[in-house]
Coordinates of C-alpha atoms and ligand atoms in Angstrom, one line a residue:
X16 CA 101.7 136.1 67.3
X17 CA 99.5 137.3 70.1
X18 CA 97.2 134.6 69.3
X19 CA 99.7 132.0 69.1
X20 CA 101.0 132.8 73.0
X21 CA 97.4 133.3 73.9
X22 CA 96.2 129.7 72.3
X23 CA 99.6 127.9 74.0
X24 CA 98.7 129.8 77.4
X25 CA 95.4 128.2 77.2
X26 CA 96.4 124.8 76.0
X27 CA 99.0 124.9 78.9
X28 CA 96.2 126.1 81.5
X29 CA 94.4 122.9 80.5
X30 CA 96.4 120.5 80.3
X31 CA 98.1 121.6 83.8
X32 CA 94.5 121.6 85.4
X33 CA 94.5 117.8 84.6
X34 CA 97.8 117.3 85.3
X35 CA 98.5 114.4 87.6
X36 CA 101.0 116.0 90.0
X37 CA 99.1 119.1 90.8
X38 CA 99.5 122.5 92.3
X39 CA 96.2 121.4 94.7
X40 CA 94.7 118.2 95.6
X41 CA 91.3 119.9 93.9
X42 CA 90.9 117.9 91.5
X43 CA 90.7 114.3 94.3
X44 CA 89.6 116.5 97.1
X45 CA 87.1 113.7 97.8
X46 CA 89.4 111.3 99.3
X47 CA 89.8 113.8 102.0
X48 CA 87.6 114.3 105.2
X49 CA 85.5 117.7 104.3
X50 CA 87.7 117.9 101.2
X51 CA 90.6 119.0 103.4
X52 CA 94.0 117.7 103.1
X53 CA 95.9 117.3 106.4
X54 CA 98.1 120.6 107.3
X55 CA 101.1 121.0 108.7
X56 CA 103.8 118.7 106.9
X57 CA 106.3 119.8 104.3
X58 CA 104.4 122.5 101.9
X59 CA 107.5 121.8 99.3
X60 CA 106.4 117.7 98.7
X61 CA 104.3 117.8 95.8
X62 CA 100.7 116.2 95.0
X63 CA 100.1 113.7 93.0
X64 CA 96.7 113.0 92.5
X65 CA 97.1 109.1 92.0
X66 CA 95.6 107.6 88.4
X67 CA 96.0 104.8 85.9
X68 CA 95.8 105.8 82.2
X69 CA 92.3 106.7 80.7
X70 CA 91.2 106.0 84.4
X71 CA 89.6 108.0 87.4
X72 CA 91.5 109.0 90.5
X73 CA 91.7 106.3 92.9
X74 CA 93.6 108.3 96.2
X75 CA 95.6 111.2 96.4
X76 CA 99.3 111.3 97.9
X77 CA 101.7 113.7 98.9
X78 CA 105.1 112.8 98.2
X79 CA 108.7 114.3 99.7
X80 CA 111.0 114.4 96.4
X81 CA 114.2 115.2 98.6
X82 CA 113.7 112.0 100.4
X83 CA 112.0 109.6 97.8
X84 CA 109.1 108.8 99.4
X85 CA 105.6 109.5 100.6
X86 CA 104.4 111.5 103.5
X87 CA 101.2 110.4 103.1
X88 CA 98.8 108.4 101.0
X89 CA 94.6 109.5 101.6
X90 CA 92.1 107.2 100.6
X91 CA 88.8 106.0 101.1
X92 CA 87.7 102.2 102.3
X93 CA 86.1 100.2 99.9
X94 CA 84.3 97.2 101.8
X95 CA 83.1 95.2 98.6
X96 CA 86.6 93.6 98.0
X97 CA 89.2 92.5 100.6
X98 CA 92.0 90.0 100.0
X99 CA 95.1 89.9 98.3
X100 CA 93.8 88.7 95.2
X101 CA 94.8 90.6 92.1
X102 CA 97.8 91.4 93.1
X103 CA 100.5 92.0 90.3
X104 CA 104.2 92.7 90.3
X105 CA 104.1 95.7 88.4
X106 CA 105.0 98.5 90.2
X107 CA 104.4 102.0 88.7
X108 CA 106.6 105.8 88.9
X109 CA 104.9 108.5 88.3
X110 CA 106.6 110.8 85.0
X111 CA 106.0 113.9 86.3
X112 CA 107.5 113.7 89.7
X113 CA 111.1 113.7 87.2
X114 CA 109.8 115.5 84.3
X115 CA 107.0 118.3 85.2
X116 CA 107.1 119.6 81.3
X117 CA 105.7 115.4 80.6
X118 CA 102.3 115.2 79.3
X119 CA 101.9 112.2 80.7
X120 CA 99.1 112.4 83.7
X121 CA 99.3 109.4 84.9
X122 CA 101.4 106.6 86.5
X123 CA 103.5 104.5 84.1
X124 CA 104.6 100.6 84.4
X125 CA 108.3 101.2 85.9
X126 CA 109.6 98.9 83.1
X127 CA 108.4 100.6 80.2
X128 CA 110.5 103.9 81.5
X129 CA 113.7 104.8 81.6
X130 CA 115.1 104.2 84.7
X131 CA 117.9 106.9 84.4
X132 CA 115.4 109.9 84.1
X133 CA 113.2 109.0 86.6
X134 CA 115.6 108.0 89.6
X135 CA 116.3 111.2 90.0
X136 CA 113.9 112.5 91.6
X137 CA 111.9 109.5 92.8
X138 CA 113.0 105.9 94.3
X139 CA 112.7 102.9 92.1
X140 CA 112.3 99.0 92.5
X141 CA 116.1 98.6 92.8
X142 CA 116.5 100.8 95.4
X143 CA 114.8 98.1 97.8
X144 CA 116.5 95.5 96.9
X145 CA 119.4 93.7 99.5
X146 CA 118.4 96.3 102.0
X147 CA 116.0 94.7 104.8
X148 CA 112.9 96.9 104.1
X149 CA 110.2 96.2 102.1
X150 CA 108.3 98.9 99.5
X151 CA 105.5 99.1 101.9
X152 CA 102.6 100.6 100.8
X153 CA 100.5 103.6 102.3
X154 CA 97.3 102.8 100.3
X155 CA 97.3 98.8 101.0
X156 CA 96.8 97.1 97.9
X157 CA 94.0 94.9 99.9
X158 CA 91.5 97.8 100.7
X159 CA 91.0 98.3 97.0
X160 CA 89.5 96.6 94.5
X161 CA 89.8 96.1 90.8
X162 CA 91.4 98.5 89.3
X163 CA 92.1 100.6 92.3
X164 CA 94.3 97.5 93.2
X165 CA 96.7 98.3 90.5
X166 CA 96.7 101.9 91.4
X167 CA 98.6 101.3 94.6
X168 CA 101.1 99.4 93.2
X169 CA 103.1 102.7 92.9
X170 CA 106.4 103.4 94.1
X171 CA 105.2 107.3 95.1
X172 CA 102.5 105.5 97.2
X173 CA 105.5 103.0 99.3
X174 CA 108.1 103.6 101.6
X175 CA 110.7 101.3 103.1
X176 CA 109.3 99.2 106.1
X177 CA 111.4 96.8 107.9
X178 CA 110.5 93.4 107.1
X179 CA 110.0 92.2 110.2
X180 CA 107.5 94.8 111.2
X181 CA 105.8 95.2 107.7
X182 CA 105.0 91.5 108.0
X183 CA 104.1 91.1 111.9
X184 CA 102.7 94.1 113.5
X185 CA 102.0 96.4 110.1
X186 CA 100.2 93.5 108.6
X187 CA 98.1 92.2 111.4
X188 CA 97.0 96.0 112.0
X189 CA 95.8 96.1 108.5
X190 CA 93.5 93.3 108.7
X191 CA 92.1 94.2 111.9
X192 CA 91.4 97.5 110.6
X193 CA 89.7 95.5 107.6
X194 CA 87.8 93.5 109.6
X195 CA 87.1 96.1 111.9
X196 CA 85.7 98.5 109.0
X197 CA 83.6 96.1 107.3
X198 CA 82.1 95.1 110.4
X199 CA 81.2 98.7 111.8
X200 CA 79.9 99.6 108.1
X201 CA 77.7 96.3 107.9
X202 CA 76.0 97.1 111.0
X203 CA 75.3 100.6 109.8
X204 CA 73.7 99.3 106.6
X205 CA 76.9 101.0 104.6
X206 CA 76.0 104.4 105.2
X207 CA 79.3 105.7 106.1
X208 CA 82.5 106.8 104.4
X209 CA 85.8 106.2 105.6
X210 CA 88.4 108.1 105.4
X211 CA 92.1 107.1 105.8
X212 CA 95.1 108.9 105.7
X213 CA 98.7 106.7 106.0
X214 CA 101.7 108.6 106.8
X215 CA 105.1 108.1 107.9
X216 CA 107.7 110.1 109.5
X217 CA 111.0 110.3 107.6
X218 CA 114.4 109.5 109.8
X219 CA 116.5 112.0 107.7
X220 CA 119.4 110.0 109.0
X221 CA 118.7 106.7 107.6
X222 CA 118.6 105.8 103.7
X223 CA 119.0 103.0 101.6
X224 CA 120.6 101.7 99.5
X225 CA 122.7 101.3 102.7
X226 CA 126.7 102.6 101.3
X227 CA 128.3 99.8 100.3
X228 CA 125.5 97.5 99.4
X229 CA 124.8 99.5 95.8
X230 CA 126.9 102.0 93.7
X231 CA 124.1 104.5 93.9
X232 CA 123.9 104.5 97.4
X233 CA 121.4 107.0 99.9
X234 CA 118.6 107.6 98.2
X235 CA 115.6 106.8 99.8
X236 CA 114.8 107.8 103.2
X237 CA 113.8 105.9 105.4
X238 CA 111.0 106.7 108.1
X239 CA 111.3 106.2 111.7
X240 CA 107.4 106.0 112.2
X241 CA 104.4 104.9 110.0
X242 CA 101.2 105.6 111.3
X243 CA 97.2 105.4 110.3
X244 CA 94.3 108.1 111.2
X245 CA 90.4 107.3 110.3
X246 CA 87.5 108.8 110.0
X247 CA 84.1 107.1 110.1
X248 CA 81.7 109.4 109.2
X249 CA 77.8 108.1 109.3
X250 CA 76.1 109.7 106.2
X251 CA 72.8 110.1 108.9
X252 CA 73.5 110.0 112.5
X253 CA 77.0 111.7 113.9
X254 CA 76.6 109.5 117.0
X255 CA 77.9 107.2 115.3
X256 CA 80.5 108.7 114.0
X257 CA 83.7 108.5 115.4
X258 CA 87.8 108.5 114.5
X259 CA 91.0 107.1 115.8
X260 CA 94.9 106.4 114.9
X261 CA 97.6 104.7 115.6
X262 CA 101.1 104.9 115.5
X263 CA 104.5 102.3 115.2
X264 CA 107.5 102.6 115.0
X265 CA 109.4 101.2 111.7
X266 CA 111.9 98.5 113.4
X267 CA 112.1 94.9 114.3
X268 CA 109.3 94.4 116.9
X269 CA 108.0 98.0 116.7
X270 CA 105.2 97.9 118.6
X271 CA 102.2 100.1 118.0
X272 CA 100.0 102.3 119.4
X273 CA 96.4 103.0 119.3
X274 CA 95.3 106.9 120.1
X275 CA 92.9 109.5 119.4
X276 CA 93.6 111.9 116.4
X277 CA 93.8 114.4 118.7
X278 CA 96.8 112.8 120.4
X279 CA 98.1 111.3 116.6
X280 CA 98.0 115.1 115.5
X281 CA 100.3 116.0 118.8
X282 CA 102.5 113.1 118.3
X283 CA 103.5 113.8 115.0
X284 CA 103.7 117.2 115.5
X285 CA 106.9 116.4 118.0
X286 CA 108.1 114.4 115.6
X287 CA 108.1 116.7 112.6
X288 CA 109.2 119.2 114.8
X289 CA 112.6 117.6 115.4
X290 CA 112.4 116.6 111.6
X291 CA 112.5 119.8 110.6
X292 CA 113.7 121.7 112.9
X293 CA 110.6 124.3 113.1
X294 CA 107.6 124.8 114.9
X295 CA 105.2 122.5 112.7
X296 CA 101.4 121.8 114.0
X297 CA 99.8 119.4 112.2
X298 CA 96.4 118.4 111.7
X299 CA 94.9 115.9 110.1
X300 CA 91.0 115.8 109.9
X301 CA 89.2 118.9 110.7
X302 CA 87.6 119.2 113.9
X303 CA 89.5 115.8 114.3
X304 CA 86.5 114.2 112.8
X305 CA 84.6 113.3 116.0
X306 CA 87.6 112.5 118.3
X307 CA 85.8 111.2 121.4
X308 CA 87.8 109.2 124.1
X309 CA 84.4 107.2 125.6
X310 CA 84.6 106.3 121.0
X311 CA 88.5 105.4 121.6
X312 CA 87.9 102.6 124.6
X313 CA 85.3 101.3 122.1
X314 CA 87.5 100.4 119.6
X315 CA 90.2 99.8 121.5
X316 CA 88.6 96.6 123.0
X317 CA 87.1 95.5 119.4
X318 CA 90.7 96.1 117.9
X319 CA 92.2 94.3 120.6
X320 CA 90.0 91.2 120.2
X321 CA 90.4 91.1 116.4
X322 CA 94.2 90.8 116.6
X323 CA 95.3 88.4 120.0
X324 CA 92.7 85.6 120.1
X325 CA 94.5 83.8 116.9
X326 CA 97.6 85.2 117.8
X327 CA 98.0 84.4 121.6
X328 CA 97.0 81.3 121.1
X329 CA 99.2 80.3 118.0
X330 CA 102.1 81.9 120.8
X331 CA 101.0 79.9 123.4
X332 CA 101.8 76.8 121.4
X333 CA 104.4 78.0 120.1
X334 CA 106.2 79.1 123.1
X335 CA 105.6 75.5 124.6
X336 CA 107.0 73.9 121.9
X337 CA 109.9 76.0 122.2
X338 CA 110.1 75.5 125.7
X339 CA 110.0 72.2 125.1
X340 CA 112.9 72.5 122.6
X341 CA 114.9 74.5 125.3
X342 CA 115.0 71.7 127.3
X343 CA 117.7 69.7 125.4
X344 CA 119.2 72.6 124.6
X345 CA 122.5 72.7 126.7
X346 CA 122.6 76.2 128.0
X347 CA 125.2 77.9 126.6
X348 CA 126.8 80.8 128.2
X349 CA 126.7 82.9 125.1
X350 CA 123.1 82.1 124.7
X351 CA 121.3 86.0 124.4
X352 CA 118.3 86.9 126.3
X353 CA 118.4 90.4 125.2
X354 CA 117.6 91.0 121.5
X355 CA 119.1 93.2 119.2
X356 CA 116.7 96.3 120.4
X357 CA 117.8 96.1 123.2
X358 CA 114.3 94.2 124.6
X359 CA 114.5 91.5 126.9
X360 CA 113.2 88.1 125.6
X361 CA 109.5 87.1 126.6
X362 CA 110.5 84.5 130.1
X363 CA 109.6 81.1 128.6
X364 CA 110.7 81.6 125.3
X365 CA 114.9 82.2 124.4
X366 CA 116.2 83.0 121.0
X367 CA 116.2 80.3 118.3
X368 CA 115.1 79.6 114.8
X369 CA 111.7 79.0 115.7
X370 CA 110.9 77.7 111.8
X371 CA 112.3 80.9 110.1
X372 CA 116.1 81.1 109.4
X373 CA 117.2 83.5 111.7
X374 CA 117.1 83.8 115.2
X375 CA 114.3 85.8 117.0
X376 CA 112.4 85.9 120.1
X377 CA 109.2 87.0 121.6
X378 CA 109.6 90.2 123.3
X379 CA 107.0 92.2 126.1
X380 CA 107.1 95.1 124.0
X381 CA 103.7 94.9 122.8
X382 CA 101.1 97.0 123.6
X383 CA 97.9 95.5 121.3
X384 CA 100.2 93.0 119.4
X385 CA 102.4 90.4 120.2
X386 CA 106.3 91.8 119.3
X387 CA 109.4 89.7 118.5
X388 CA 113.1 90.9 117.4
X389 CA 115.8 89.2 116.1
X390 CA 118.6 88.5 118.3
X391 CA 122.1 86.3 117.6
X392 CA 122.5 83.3 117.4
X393 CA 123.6 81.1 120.3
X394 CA 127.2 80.4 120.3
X395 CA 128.5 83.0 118.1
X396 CA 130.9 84.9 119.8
X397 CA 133.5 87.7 119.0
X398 CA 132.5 87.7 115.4
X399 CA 134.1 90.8 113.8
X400 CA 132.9 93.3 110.7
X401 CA 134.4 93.5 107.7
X402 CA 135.7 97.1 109.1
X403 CA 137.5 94.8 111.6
X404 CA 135.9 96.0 114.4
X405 CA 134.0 93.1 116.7
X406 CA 130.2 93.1 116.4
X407 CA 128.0 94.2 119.4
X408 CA 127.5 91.3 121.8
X409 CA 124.1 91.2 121.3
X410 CA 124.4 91.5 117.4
X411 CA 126.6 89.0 117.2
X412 CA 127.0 87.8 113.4
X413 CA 123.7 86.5 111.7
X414 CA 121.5 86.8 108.9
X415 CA 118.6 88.8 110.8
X416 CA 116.0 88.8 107.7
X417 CA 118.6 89.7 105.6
X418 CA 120.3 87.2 102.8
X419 CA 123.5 87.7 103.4
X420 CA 125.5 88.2 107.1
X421 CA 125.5 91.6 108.7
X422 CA 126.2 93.0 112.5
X423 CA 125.8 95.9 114.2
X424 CA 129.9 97.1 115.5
X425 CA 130.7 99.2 118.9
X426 CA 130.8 102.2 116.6
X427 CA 127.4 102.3 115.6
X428 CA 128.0 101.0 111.9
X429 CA 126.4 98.0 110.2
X430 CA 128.4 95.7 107.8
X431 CA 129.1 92.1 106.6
X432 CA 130.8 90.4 108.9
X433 CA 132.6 87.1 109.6
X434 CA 131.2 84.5 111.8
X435 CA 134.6 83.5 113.5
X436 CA 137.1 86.1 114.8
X437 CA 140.2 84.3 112.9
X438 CA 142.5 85.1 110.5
X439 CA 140.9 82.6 107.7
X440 CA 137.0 83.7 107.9
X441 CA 135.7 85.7 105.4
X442 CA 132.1 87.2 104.9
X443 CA 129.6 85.0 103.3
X444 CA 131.0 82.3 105.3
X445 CA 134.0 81.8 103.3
X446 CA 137.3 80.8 103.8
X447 CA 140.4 82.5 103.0
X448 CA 142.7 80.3 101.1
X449 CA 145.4 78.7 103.5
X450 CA 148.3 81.1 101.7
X451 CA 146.8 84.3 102.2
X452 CA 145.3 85.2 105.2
X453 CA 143.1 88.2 106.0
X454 CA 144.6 91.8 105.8
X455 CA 144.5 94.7 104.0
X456 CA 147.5 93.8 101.6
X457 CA 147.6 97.2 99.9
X458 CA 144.2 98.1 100.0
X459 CA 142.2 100.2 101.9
X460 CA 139.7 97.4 103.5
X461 CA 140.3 94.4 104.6
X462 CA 140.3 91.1 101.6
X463 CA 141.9 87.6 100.9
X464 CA 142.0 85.6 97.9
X465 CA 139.7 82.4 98.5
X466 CA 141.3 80.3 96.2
X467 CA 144.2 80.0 94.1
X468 CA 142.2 81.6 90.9
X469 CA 142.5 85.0 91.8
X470 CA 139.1 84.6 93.3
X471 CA 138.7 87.1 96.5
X472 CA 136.5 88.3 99.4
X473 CA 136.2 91.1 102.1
X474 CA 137.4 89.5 105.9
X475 CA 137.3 91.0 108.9
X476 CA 140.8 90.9 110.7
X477 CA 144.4 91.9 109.8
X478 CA 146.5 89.0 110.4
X479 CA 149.3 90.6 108.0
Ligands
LIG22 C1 71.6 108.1 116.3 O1 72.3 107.1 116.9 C2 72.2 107.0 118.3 C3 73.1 105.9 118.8 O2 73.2 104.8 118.0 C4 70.7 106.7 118.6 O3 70.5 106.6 120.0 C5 69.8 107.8 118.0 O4 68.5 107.5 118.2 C6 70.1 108.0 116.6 N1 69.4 109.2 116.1 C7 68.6 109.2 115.0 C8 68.0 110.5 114.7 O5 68.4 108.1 114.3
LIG23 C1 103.9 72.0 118.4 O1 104.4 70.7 118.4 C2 103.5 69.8 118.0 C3 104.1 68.4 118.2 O2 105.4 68.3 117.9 C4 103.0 70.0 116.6 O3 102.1 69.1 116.1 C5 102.5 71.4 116.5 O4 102.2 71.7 115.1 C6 103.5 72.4 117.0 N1 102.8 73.7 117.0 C7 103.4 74.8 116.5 C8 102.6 76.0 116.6 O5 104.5 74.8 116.0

């Protein structure tokens, strides 16, 4: 009997030391900078060490359970393969984030698991759907290759980015970084390592599925910031080593913001302070890995270049040919110069379509990158939400990214909405049908049939 226990202990012992979600990151230390992991964030969010089946480690991530998503993904640059190519649809969970008695060490396709188990304690692909934010990944599929592609493709390695911001400023950041990278490591012959860690901030008021929009509703925070730190270390010569980070913020036009770790690790630090409520100091290479400021102007001005020359001048035209738009447009006196954030429109350029089909405008926001927010359309006035309550002025009723019609109301709450403030105008741009007009007829939210079927939809005024 004594044996027996002895023989399981041991079998136990060794399978948990291989374990993919892992008491310490020992086993990937070497995706962090001196095989430290950054210090300071939640010590309850638990470590996954990330790998395919029969496969190495590829990065290493920390990941809140409570909220659903990761604090932080840390992973090294690989220069050899850049690109999108390779990319597949098939996103990955992680067993033991649900089940910590599984056996299984590794991610799993999302597909081939059941879904029912492993929403519990982790977000899954449907969680995203409908709700304006992407699955953004820490770990960017593009600075990996091969296999390490795959890898990111993990739902414990993404977090919900706004579209907008995922697309614009998240994206061009990426590639500058990329471009960036490879360049600095071609003109040291490759003999460096970099190391990355991707992080984001969670808002513990904001989840999705927004309510309403799923019947499993508020399960996967959403964070406020997202922000990068790296560390160049020269394998020879630490004079030309050097670090730096930067910061945005996870909304429409966020713009972002290029520091030293130093001030990164201070930053966060306020923010995770209000997160939680306690006195949190984080850290996130040791000794900052070479945090020099003379380092920061450096690649402040390289960065800079690698992201506006396309981009202002793409803007320029743009903003001409809009301009030259503007002039037949008749001015209307609902038109908006001030866009859903709150930010003023860029002078020269108003809000319109602009090719995409919603209304946005340049904004001055910017600080490295060129910003833009959605703002509502021209000629849309007193539009009301489906709560009845009228939409902000400057949210009047639009699509803003989304597929379906949505406004922010005077009390702070997003909903469908109706375009026109009448007693026939439904959400989805629908009608009600001419013998029932919008009310709450014995319901608790406001509805009309559409038709004479039976057929119904939600409206946005009582007219009963
Ligand atoms: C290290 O790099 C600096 C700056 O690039 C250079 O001036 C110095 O000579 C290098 N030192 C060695 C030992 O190669
Ligand atoms: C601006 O308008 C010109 C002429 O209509 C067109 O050829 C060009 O592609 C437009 N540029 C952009 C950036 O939309």
């Amino acid at each position: 009997m004594f044996v027996l226990v002895l023989f399981t202990c041991i079998v136990l012992r060794a399978f948990n030391a291989q374990a993919k979600v892992v008491e310490s990151f020992d086993d990937c230390k070497g995706f962090f900078y001196k095989d430290t992991e950054p210090e300071g964030m939640d010590q309850n969010a638990k470590k996954i060490c990330q790998k395919l089946e029969y496969d190495q480690y590829y990065y290493a991530t920390l990941y809140s359970v409570p909220r659903r998503i990761p604090l932080y993904s840390a992973f090294t640059f690989d220069p050899e393969c850049s690109g999108t190519a390779g990319r597949t649809e098939n996103w990955h969970i992680e067993p033991q984030i649900s089940q910590p008695e599984s056996r299984t060490d590794h991610m799993v396709r999302e597909r081939d698991s059941d879904e029912n188990i492993i929403k519990k304690y982790q977000a899954i692909s449907s969680d995203y759907i409908n709700s304006r934010y992407n699955h953004g990944l820490l770990n960017p599929n593009s600075f990996q290759c091969n296999k390490g592609r795959i890898a990111t493709l993990t739902l414990t390695n993404a977090a919900p980015i706004d579209e907008s911001f995922d697309r614009i400023q998240w994206k061009n950041s990426e590639s500058a970084l990329r471009s960036f990278l490879r360049s600095k490591l071609d003109s040291h012959g490759g003999s460096a390592t970099v190391y990355i860690v991707t992080g984001t901030v969670p808002d513990d008021d904001v989840q999705i599925p927004r309510k309403g929009t799923s019947e499993d509703p508020e399960r996967v925070t959403v964070p406020s910031y997202i922000w990068t730190a790296i560390c160049y270390k020269h394998h020879h010569n630490d004079t030309k080593s050097f670090s730096f980070g930067y910061i945005g913020k996870n909304q429409p036009g966020g713009g972002i913001s290029l520091m030293r770790v130093s001030d990164l690790n201070e930053k966060l630090s306020s923010l995770y302070r209000k997160l939680l409520k306690t006195h949190q100091s984080i850290k996130i290479f040791v000794g900052d890995c070479f945090d020099d400021s003379e380092k920061l102007n450096e690649v402040q001005g390289v960065f800079e270049k690698l992201i506006k020359p396309n981009q202002v001048d793409e803007m320029a035209t743009d903003v001409q040919n809009m301009s030259r738009t503007q002039k037949r447009v008749v001015r209307s006196p609902y038109y908006s110069k001030i866009t859903v954030g709150g930010s003023r429109c860029t002078d020269g350029d108003f809000c319109s379509q602009g090719g995409e089909d919603y209304y946005w405008c340049y904004t001055d926001d910017g600080i490295f990158f060129y910003t833009w927010d959605y703002c509502s359309p021209p000629g849309v006035v007193g539009s009301r939400a489906k709560n009845g309550e009228y939409c902000r002025s400057n949210y009047a009723c639009s699509t803003y990214g989304s597929d379906y019609k949505w406004c922010y109301t005077q009390s702070d709450n997003n909903d469908m909405c109706c375009t026109s403030d009448n007693c026939f105008s439904a959400v989805n741009d629908k009608t009600c049908w001419s013998n029932h007009p919008c009310g709450y007829h014995g319901q608790d939210y406001l509805w009309c049939y559409t038709d004479d079927k039976g057929n119904w939809e939600y409206c946005c005024k009582n007219c009963y």
